[in-house]
Structures are given as structure tokens and as C-alpha cells.
Amino acid sequence: GAAVRDIHRECGAVLERQFAIRPVLEKPEGSTVTLASEPAHRIRLTGKVDSGASSGTLVHNGWMATKCDIPVWSGEKEAASILVQAEVELR
């Protein structure tokens, strides 16, 4: 368990440093959200969705990256899409 906590802590630090992840809506879950006050791309409607709805209950705040600070690829073009190389054991 302790090893996993360290891994999660390190992963969280990387996400914070590279993407600065923050909630989409800074409201407590369960609060009322007025649909006209939020841009459509920031929310996903669930439940009884109809065109007459003007508000709903916040179920999840959502997450957004407030920055994207990843290094620029400087290697070979063909290698840019490799996530993990194939492993070959030599004998």
C-alpha cells in the first residue's frame, strides 16, 4: 500500500506540473447550476434532458487543464507515436 501511495503522489505531482488540473465548476456538488450562465462546452447534461430545462443539480465538478506544458518532440518523426518500445531480450 505504501508503494502505491508514493506512485499516486508522484503521478499527481506530474499532472499538476504539466497540466494544472482544476475543477470546471467551482461549486459544491449538489448545488444548483443555471444553464444559461455556463457555456455549453463546459457541462454535460444527464437525466431528463429537454429543451425547456433552465437549471439542474451539479453531480460532478468536472476537470480541466489550465495549462499544457509538455516538451516539444525533438526526435525522429517516425518515433513520435511510439508509447512504449517493443522489448527484445538478447542472449
N, CA and C of each residue as an Amber inpcrd file, in Angstrom:
protein
   273
   0.7940000  -1.1890000   0.0000000   0.0000000   0.0000000   0.0000000
   0.8450000   1.2640000   0.0000000   1.9400000   1.2680000   0.7590000
   2.7800000   2.4710000   0.8460000   3.4030000   2.8000000  -0.5050000
   3.8080000   1.7680000  -1.2490000   4.4160000   1.9960000  -2.5650000
   3.4140000   2.6320000  -3.5200000   2.1710000   2.1690000  -3.4650000
   1.1350000   2.7230000  -4.3410000   0.8470000   4.1700000  -3.9820000
   0.8440000   4.4910000  -2.6970000   0.6200000   5.8900000  -2.2900000
   1.7120000   6.7910000  -2.8590000   2.9590000   6.3130000  -2.8370000
   4.0600000   7.0980000  -3.4180000   3.8660000   7.2880000  -4.9190000
   3.4530000   6.2370000  -5.6110000   3.2170000   6.3220000  -7.0570000
   2.1090000   7.3250000  -7.3470000   1.0070000   7.2500000  -6.6100000
  -0.1070000   8.1840000  -6.8220000   0.3130000   9.6210000  -6.5340000
   1.0980000   9.8160000  -5.4860000   1.5700000  11.1610000  -5.1460000
   2.4440000  11.7160000  -6.2680000   3.3430000  10.8930000  -6.7970000
   4.2190000  11.3300000  -7.8930000   3.4250000  11.5980000  -9.1670000
   2.4460000  10.7530000  -9.4720000   1.6010000  10.9730000 -10.6520000
   0.8240000  12.2860000 -10.5130000   0.2970000  12.5240000  -9.3270000
  -0.4170000  13.7770000  -9.0740000   0.4760000  14.9870000  -9.2580000
   1.7280000  14.8780000  -8.8190000   2.6770000  15.9910000  -8.9710000
   2.9570000  16.2650000 -10.4460000   3.0830000  15.2110000 -11.2410000
   3.3230000  15.3900000 -12.6810000   2.1200000  16.0500000 -13.3400000
   0.9100000  15.5760000 -13.0240000  -0.2900000  16.1800000 -13.5980000
  -0.4150000  17.6450000 -13.2120000  -0.1010000  17.9700000 -11.9630000
  -0.1600000  19.3660000 -11.5240000   0.8700000  20.2200000 -12.2570000
   2.0900000  19.7240000 -12.3640000   3.1580000  20.4850000 -13.0090000
   2.9020000  20.6710000 -14.4990000   2.4450000  19.6440000 -15.1870000
   2.2790000  19.7100000 -16.6350000   0.9440000  20.3260000 -17.0640000
  -0.1260000  20.0870000 -16.2930000  -1.4630000  20.4750000 -16.7470000
  -2.2420000  21.3670000 -15.7900000  -1.8330000  21.5140000 -14.5570000
  -2.5380000  22.3310000 -13.5570000  -4.0450000  22.0800000 -13.6200000
  -4.4430000  20.8510000 -13.2920000  -5.8380000  20.4350000 -13.3960000
  -6.6680000  21.0900000 -12.2960000  -7.7980000  21.6760000 -12.7070000
  -8.7070000  22.3600000 -11.7970000 -10.1400000  21.9530000 -12.1100000
 -11.0650000  22.1420000 -11.1700000 -12.4780000  21.8450000 -11.4410000
 -13.0380000  22.7730000 -12.5210000 -13.9450000  22.2490000 -13.3380000
 -14.6140000  23.0610000 -14.3560000 -15.5510000  24.0580000 -13.6680000
 -16.3140000  23.5780000 -12.7030000 -17.2080000  24.4520000 -11.9350000
 -16.7650000  24.4620000 -10.4810000 -16.5360000  25.6220000  -9.9500000
 -16.0850000  25.7840000  -8.5600000 -17.2920000  25.9370000  -7.6390000
 -18.1470000  24.9120000  -7.6320000 -19.3350000  24.9140000  -6.7730000
 -19.3860000  23.5730000  -6.0550000 -20.0340000  23.5280000  -4.9040000
 -20.1730000  22.2420000  -4.2120000 -21.1000000  21.3080000  -4.9920000
 -20.7570000  20.0130000  -5.0040000 -21.6480000  19.0420000  -5.6250000
 -22.9800000  19.0800000  -4.9050000 -24.0660000  18.9880000  -5.6490000
 -25.4050000  19.0900000  -5.0900000 -26.0000000  20.4780000  -5.2250000
 -25.1670000  21.4630000  -5.6070000 -25.6920000  22.8250000  -5.7560000
 -26.4190000  22.9750000  -7.0920000 -27.2130000  24.0270000  -7.1980000
 -27.9810000  24.2970000  -8.4100000 -27.1220000  25.0590000  -9.4140000
 -27.1780000  24.6140000 -10.6700000 -26.4400000  25.2710000 -11.7600000
 -27.4590000  25.8240000 -12.7440000 -27.3600000  27.1140000 -13.0400000
 -28.2040000  27.7500000 -14.0480000 -27.5510000  27.5450000 -15.4050000
 -28.2460000  26.8770000 -16.3050000 -27.6590000  26.5070000 -17.5920000
 -27.2680000  27.7170000 -18.4360000 -28.0480000  28.7780000 -18.3840000
 -27.7540000  29.9610000 -19.1990000 -26.4560000  30.6350000 -18.7690000
 -26.0080000  30.3840000 -17.5370000 -24.8060000  31.0590000 -17.0340000
 -23.5180000  30.3050000 -17.3800000 -23.6220000  29.1060000 -17.9330000
 -22.4470000  28.2970000 -18.2450000 -22.3700000  28.0020000 -19.7370000
 -21.1870000  28.1850000 -20.3510000 -21.0240000  27.8120000 -21.7570000
 -21.2900000  26.3210000 -21.9520000 -21.9430000  25.9640000 -23.0380000
 -22.3630000  24.5840000 -23.2910000 -21.1900000  23.6010000 -23.2990000
 -20.0120000  24.0290000 -23.7410000 -18.8810000  23.0970000 -23.8130000
 -18.3240000  22.7410000 -22.4270000 -18.7370000  23.4440000 -21.3910000
 -18.2220000  23.1830000 -20.0450000 -19.0530000  22.1820000 -19.2540000
 -20.2570000  21.8570000 -19.7440000 -21.1300000  20.9620000 -18.9920000
 -21.7060000  19.8720000 -19.8880000 -22.0380000  18.7360000 -19.2710000
 -22.7180000  17.6290000 -19.9500000 -24.0170000  17.4070000 -19.2050000
 -25.1200000  17.4260000 -19.9400000 -26.4290000  17.2420000 -19.3240000
 -26.7760000  15.7630000 -19.2480000 -27.3030000  15.3390000 -18.1080000
 -27.7670000  13.9650000 -17.9250000 -29.1550000  14.0110000 -17.3130000
 -29.8020000  12.8700000 -17.2090000 -31.1400000  12.8250000 -16.6240000
 -32.1990000  13.0980000 -17.6720000 -33.2550000  13.7970000 -17.2770000
 -34.3680000  14.1090000 -18.1840000 -34.0280000  15.3720000 -18.9720000
 -33.2730000  15.2050000 -20.0470000 -32.8080000  16.3360000 -20.8400000
 -33.9030000  16.7540000 -21.8200000 -34.3380000  18.0050000 -21.7240000
 -35.2620000  18.5680000 -22.7170000 -34.9020000  20.0200000 -22.9520000
 -35.4080000  20.5740000 -23.9960000 -35.0220000  21.9280000 -24.3980000
 -35.5480000  23.0050000 -23.4550000 -36.4880000  22.6780000 -22.5690000
 -37.0450000  23.6820000 -21.6770000 -36.3250000  23.8010000 -20.3420000
 -35.3430000  22.9520000 -20.0920000 -34.6600000  22.9880000 -18.7990000
 -33.8150000  24.2500000 -18.6670000 -33.8630000  24.8880000 -17.4980000
 -33.0700000  26.0970000 -17.2750000 -32.0410000  25.9280000 -16.1670000
 -32.1760000  24.8610000 -15.3750000 -31.2140000  24.6190000 -14.3020000
 -31.1890000  23.1340000 -13.9680000 -30.1690000  22.7560000 -13.2120000
 -30.0330000  21.3620000 -12.7930000 -29.1520000  21.2800000 -11.5600000
 -28.9370000  20.0560000 -11.0830000 -28.1310000  19.8090000  -9.8900000
 -26.7410000  19.3490000 -10.3050000 -25.7130000  19.9490000  -9.7380000
 -24.3330000  19.5820000 -10.0480000 -24.0200000  18.2250000  -9.4220000
 -23.6880000  17.2520000 -10.2730000 -23.3630000  15.9060000  -9.8150000
 -21.8480000  15.7420000  -9.7060000 -21.1050000  16.3300000 -10.6220000
 -19.6360000  16.2520000 -10.6170000 -19.0880000  17.5650000 -11.1530000
 -18.0470000  18.0830000 -10.5260000 -17.4730000  19.3710000 -10.9130000
 -16.7670000  19.3470000 -12.2540000 -16.3760000  18.1760000 -12.7400000
 -15.5970000  18.0860000 -13.9690000 -14.1530000  18.5050000 -13.7190000
 -13.3080000  18.2880000 -14.6940000 -11.8910000  18.6510000 -14.5980000
 -11.4480000  19.3020000 -15.8950000 -10.5570000  20.2770000 -15.7800000
  -9.9790000  20.9140000 -16.9670000  -8.5020000  21.1930000 -16.7250000
  -7.7540000  21.1870000 -17.8060000  -6.3390000  21.5380000 -17.7440000
  -6.2380000  23.0430000 -17.9460000  -5.5950000  23.7310000 -17.0110000
  -5.4530000  25.1790000 -17.1500000  -4.1540000  25.5470000 -17.8630000
  -3.3300000  24.5290000 -18.1370000  -2.1470000  24.7330000 -18.9600000
  -1.7520000  23.3870000 -19.5640000  -0.9230000  23.4160000 -20.5650000
  -0.3980000  22.2010000 -21.1790000   1.0750000  22.4580000 -21.4430000
   1.8890000  22.0570000 -20.4920000   3.3070000  22.3700000 -20.5320000
   4.1060000  21.0900000 -20.7660000   3.9910000  20.5550000 -21.9760000
   4.7160000  19.3310000 -22.2990000   5.8640000  19.6590000 -23.2510000
   6.9300000  18.9000000 -23.1680000   8.0850000  19.1880000 -24.0170000
   7.7620000  19.0130000 -25.5020000   8.4430000  19.7550000 -26.3390000
   8.3040000  19.6230000 -27.7910000   9.1580000  18.4460000 -28.2400000
   8.5940000  17.5830000 -29.0760000   9.3100000  16.4160000 -29.5800000
  10.4870000  16.8570000 -30.4330000  11.6570000  16.3090000 -30.1380000
  12.8510000  16.6730000 -30.9070000  13.5130000  15.4600000 -31.5510000
  12.8620000  14.3050000 -31.4490000  13.4270000  13.0840000 -32.0230000
  12.9850000  12.8720000 -33.4610000  13.1920000  11.6410000 -33.9300000
  12.8050000  11.2870000 -35.2990000  11.2870000  11.2780000 -35.4320000
  10.7840000  11.7090000 -36.5880000   9.3450000  11.7930000 -36.8210000
   8.6710000  10.4360000 -36.6390000   9.3010000   9.3730000 -37.1190000
   8.7130000   8.0370000 -37.0360000   8.5930000   7.5520000 -35.5900000
   9.4080000   8.0500000 -34.7070000   9.4030000   7.6030000 -33.3120000
   8.4200000   8.3900000 -32.4490000   7.8290000   9.4330000 -32.9680000
   6.9710000  10.3170000 -32.1690000   5.7170000   9.6180000 -31.6550000
   5.2060000   8.6200000 -32.3580000   3.9610000   7.9830000 -31.9480000
   4.1740000   6.7270000 -31.0970000   5.4060000   6.3570000 -30.8230000
   5.6850000   5.1790000 -30.0040000   5.4400000   5.5200000 -28.5380000
   4.5520000   4.7710000 -27.8930000   4.2810000   4.9870000 -26.4720000
   5.2640000   4.1850000 -25.6120000   5.4400000   2.9160000 -25.9650000
   6.3970000   2.0500000 -25.2870000   7.0510000   1.1970000 -26.3710000
   8.3480000   1.1720000 -26.3840000   9.0650000   0.3820000 -27.3800000
   8.8320000  -1.1060000 -27.1490000   8.9460000  -1.8910000 -28.2360000
   8.9530000  -3.3430000 -28.1030000  10.2260000  -3.7350000 -27.3840000
  10.1490000  -4.7620000 -26.5910000  11.3030000  -5.1940000 -25.8130000
  11.8490000  -6.4980000 -26.3870000  13.1380000  -6.5300000 -26.6710000
  13.7900000  -7.7170000 -27.2060000  14.9380000  -8.0720000 -26.2810000
  14.8950000  -9.2970000 -25.7680000  15.9610000  -9.7630000 -24.8830000
  17.0650000 -10.3910000 -25.7020000  18.2740000  -9.9700000 -25.4790000
  19.4300000 -10.5150000 -26.1830000  20.0070000 -11.6750000 -25.3810000
  20.5050000 -12.7010000 -26.1130000  21.1010000 -13.8720000 -25.4550000
  22.5080000 -14.0470000 -25.8880000
